[in-house]
Coordinates of C-alpha atoms in Angstrom, one line a residue:
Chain A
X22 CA 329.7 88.2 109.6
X23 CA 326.8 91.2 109.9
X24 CA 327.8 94.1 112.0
X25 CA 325.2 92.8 114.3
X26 CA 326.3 89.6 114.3
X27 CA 329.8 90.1 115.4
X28 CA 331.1 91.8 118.6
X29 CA 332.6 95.3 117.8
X30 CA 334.0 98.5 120.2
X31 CA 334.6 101.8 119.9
X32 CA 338.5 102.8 120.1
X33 CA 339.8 103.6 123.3
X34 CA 343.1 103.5 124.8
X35 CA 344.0 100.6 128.0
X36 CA 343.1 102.5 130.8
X37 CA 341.2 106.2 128.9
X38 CA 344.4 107.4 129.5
X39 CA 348.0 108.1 127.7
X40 CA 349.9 105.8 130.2
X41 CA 349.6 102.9 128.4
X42 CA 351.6 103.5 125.2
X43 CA 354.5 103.8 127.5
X44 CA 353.7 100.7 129.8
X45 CA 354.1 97.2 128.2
X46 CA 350.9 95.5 127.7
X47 CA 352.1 92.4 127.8
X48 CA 352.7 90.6 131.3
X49 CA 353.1 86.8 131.1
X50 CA 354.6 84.7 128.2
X51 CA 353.6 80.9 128.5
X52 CA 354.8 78.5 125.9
X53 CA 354.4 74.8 126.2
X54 CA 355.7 72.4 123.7
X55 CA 357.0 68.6 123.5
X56 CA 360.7 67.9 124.3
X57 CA 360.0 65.2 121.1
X58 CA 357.2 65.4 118.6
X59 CA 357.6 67.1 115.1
X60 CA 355.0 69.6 115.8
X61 CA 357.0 71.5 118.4
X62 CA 360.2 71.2 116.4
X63 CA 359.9 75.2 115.5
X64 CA 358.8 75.9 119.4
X65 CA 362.1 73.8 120.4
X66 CA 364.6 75.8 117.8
X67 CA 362.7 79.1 119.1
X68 CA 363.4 78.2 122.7
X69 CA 366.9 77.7 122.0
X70 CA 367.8 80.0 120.1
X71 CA 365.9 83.1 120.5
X72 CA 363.8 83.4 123.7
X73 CA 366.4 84.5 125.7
X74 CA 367.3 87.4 123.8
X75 CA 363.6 88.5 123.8
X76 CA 363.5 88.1 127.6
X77 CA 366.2 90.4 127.8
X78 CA 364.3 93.2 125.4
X79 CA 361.2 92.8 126.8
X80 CA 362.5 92.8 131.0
X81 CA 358.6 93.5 132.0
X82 CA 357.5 90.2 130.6
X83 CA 357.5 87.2 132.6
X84 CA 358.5 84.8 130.0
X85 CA 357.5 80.4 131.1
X86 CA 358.1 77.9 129.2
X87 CA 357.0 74.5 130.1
X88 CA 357.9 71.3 128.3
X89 CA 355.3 68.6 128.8
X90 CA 353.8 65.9 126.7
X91 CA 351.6 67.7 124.7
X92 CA 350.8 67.1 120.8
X93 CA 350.1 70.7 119.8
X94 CA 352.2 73.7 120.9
X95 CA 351.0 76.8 122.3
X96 CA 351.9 80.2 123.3
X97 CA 349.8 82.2 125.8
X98 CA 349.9 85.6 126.2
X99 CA 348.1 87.6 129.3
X100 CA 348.1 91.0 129.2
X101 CA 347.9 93.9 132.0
X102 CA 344.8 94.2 131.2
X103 CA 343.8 90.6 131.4
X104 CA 343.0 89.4 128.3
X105 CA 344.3 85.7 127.5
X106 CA 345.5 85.1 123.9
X107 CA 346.4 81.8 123.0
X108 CA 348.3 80.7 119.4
X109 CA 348.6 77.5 118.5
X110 CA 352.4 77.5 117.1
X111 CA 352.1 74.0 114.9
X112 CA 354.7 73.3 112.6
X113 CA 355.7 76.6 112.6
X114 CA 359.2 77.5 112.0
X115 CA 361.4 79.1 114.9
X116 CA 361.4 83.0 112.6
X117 CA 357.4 82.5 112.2
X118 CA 357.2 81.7 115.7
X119 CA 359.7 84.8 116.6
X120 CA 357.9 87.3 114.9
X121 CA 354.2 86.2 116.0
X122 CA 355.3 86.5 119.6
X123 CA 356.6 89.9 119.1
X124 CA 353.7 90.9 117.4
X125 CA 352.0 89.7 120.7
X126 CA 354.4 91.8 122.5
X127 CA 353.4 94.8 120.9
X128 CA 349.4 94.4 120.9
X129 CA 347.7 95.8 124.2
X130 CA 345.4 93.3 125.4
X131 CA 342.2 95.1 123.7
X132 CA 339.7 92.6 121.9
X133 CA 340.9 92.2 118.4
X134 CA 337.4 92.9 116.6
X135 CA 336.1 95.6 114.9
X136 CA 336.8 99.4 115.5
X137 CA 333.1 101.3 115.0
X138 CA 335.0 104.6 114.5
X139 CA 339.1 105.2 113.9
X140 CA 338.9 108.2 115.8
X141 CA 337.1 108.6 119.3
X142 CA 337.5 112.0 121.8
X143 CA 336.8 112.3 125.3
X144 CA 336.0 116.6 123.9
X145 CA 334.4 116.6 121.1
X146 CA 333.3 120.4 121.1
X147 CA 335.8 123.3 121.7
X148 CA 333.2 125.8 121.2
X149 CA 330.4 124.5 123.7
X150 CA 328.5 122.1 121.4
X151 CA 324.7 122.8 121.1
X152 CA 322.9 125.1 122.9
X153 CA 319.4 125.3 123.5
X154 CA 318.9 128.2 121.0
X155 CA 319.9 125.8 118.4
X156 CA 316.7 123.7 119.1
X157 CA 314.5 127.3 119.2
X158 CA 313.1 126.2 115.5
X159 CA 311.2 123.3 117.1
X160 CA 310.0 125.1 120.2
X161 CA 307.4 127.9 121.3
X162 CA 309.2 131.0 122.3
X163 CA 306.9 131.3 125.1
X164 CA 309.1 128.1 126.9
X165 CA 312.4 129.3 125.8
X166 CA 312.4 131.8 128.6
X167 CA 315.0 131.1 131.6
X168 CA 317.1 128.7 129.3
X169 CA 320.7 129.6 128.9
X170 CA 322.4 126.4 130.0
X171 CA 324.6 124.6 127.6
X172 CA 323.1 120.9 126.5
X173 CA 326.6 119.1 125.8
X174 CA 328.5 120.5 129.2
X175 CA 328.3 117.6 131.5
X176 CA 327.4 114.8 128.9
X177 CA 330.0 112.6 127.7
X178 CA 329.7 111.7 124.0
X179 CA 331.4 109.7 121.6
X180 CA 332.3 111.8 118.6
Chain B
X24 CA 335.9 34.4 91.8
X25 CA 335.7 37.9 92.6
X26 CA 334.5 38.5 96.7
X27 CA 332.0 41.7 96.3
X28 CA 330.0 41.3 99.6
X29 CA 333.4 43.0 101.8
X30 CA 333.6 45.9 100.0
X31 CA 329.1 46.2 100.5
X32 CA 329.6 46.9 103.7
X33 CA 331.6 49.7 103.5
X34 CA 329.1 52.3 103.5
X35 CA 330.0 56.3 103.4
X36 CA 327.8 57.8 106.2
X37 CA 327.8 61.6 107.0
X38 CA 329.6 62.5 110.5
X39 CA 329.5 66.1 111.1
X40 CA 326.1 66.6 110.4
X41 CA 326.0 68.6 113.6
X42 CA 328.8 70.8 112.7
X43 CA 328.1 71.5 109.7
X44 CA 324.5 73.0 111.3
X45 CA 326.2 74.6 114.1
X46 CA 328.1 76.5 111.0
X47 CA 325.1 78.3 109.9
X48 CA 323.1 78.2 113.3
X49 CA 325.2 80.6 115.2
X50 CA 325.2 83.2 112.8
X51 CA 321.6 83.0 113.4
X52 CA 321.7 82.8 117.5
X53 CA 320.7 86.7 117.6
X54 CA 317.5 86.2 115.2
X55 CA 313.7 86.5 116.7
X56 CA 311.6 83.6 117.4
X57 CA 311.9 80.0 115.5
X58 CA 314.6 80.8 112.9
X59 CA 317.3 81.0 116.2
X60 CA 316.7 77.2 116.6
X61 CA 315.5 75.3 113.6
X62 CA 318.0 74.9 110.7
X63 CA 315.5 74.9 107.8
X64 CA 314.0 77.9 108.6
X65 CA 318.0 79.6 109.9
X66 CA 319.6 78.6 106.8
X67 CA 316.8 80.9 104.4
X68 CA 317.4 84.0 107.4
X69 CA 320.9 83.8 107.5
X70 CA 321.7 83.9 104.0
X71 CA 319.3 86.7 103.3
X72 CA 321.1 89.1 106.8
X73 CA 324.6 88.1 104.3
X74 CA 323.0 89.5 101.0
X75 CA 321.8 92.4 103.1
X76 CA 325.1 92.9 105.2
X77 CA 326.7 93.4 101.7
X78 CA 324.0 95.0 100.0
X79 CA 323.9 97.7 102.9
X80 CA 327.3 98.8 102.2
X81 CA 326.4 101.0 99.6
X82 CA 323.1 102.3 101.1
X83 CA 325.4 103.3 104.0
X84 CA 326.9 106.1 101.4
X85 CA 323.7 107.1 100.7
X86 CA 322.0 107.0 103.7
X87 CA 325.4 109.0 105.4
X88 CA 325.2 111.5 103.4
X89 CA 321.6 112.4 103.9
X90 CA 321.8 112.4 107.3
X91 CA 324.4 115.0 106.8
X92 CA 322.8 116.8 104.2
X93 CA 319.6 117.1 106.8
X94 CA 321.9 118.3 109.4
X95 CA 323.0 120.8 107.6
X96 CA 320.0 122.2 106.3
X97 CA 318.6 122.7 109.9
X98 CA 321.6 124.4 111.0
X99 CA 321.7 126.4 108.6
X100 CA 318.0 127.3 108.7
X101 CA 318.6 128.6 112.1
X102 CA 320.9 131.2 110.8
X103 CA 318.5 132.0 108.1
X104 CA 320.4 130.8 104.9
X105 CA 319.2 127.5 103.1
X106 CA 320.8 124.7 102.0
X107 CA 322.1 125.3 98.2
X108 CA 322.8 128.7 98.7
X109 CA 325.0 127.5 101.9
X110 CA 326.4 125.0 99.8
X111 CA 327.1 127.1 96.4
X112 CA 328.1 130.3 98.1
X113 CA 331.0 128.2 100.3
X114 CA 331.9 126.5 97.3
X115 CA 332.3 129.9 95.6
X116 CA 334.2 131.1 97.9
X117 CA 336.9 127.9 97.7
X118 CA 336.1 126.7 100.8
X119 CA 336.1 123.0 100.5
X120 CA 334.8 121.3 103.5
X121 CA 332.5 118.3 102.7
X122 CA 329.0 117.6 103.8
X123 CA 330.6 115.2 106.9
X124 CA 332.7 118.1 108.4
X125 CA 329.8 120.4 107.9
X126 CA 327.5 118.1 110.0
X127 CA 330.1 117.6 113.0
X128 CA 330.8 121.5 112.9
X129 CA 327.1 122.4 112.8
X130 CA 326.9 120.0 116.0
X131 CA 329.7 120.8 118.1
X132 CA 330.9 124.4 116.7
X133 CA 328.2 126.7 116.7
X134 CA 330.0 129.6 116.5
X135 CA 332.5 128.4 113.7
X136 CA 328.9 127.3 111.8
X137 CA 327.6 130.8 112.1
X138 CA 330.6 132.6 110.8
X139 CA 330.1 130.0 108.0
X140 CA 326.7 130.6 107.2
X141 CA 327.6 134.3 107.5
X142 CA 330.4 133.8 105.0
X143 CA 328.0 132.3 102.6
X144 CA 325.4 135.1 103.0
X145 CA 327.9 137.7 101.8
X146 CA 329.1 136.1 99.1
X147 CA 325.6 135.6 98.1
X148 CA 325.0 139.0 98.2
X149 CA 328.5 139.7 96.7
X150 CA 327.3 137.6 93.7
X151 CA 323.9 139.7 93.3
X152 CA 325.7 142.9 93.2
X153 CA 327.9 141.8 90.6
X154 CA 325.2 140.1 88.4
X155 CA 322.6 143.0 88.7
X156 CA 325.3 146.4 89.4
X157 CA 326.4 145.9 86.1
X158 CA 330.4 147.3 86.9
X159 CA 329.2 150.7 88.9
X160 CA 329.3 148.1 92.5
X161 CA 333.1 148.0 93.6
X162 CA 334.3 143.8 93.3
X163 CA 333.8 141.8 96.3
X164 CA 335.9 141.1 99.0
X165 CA 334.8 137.3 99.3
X166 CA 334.4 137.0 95.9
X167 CA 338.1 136.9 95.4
X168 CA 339.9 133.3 94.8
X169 CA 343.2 131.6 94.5
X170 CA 344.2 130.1 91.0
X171 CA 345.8 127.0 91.1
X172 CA 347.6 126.8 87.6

């Protein structure tokens, strides 16, 4: 619950680069639910029904589904990545179902917890960020000499 | 005849205990020294982090925008011009940008901070020469703004 307490990140895209917006994030699509049992009634009307067509939109997802004795339904969802979400799809309806694995489709497999900044830059200065003249109030002018470097130039920093 | 000794031996006893301390114990598992393991003494931590966790949302404001406020008086320093007259002289001269911005362009724009604390040193002196040439001083340059009506 305290900031400390609880795992956080900064943002940052899949791979630090732009290719992953147009890559789908999603790779594998495991459902299992009971052939009988009323909990998997919404699983069965969704695998009917509406799984094909998503496996058509959706061709780079490998979609399983795998009917076995089980009392409560799940999906998994592993992404490129390879983070493993799992849902438990219990007495859901086949539209609730439809939409949560669609929302699934379009999350990337970052951890959903908290975002430290909304914004984050791999170049955070245009100018040059600070250079050591900037620091000159808090040194001796005698150990300025022969300092001209930029600070910021080979640093990486999170803005 | 009414049978009572059945319905004695029905007893309600408490079954999660163990969860129910779990609950509060792993908001505590990051704590120093006993009050990571021992309930009494995790339940009394962990409820004061909570009161502080919320309490520290508003001191975050504050504390934010003191931090700023300190980073922009030492930029600003360097270039000579302190911090309410940096302030007041921007603001006079419609240039809206809040103590946050200030702080990340006083980091990572130097140059774009110095043309700023040059902009509010000639307005400054725009101002005096208004006050004190009483009319004789031609207006200033800076000193003009946009009405919004």
């Amino acid at each position: 619950m305290t900031a400390r307490g609880t795992s956080s990140r900064f943002l940052a895209s899949v791979l630090h680069n732009g290719l992953g917006r147009y890559v789908q994030q999603l790779q594998r699509l495991s459902l299992s639910l009971s052939r009988d049992g009323p909990s998997s009634r919404g699983a069965r009307e969704f695998v009917e029904r509406d799984v094909t067509d998503f496996a058509r939109r959706n061709p780079g997802v490998v979609i399983y589904v795998n009917p076995r004795r089980c009392s409560v339904p799940k999906v998994v969802a592993e992404y490129v990545n390879g983070a493993v979400r799992e849902e438990n799809i219990q007495g859901k309806s086949a539209e609730e179902i439809a939409t949560l694995v669609q929302k699934l489709a379009d999350q990337s497999g970052l951890d959903v917890i908290r975002i430290r900044k909304p914004f984050h830059t791999d170049n955070p200065s245009i100018q040059g960020g600070p250079t050591v003249p900037i620091l000159a109030a808090s040194l001796k002018p005698e150990r300025l000499q022969g300092f001209t470097e930029p600070l910021f130039s080979e640093i990486q920093v999170e803005m | 005849m009414v049978f009572l000794t059945t319905q004695l031996w029905l007893r309600n006893r408490l079954t999660d205990r163990y969860w129910r301390i779990q609950e509060v114990l792993k908001h505590a598992r990051h704590f120093r020294g006993r009050k990571n393991r021992c309930y009494r003494l995790a339940v009394r931590a962990v409820v004061r982090a909570f009161v502080k966790c919320t309490k520290a949302r508003r001191l975050k404001k504050r504390n934010l925008r003191t931090l700023w406020i300190n980073r922009i008086t030492a930029a600003s320093q360097e270039h000579g011009v302190r911090y309410p007259v940096f302030i007041g002289n921007l603001v006079k001269c419609q240039v809206e940008l809040n103590r946050k911005v200030l702080a990340d362009l006083a980091i990572y724009e130097p140059k774009t901070f110095k043309s700023l604390a040059a902009l509010a040193k000639r307005r400054r002196e725009e101002g005096f020469a208004a006050a004190l040439g009483e009319g004789k001083e031609p207006e200033g340059i800076f000193s003009r703004v946009v009405h919004y009506h």
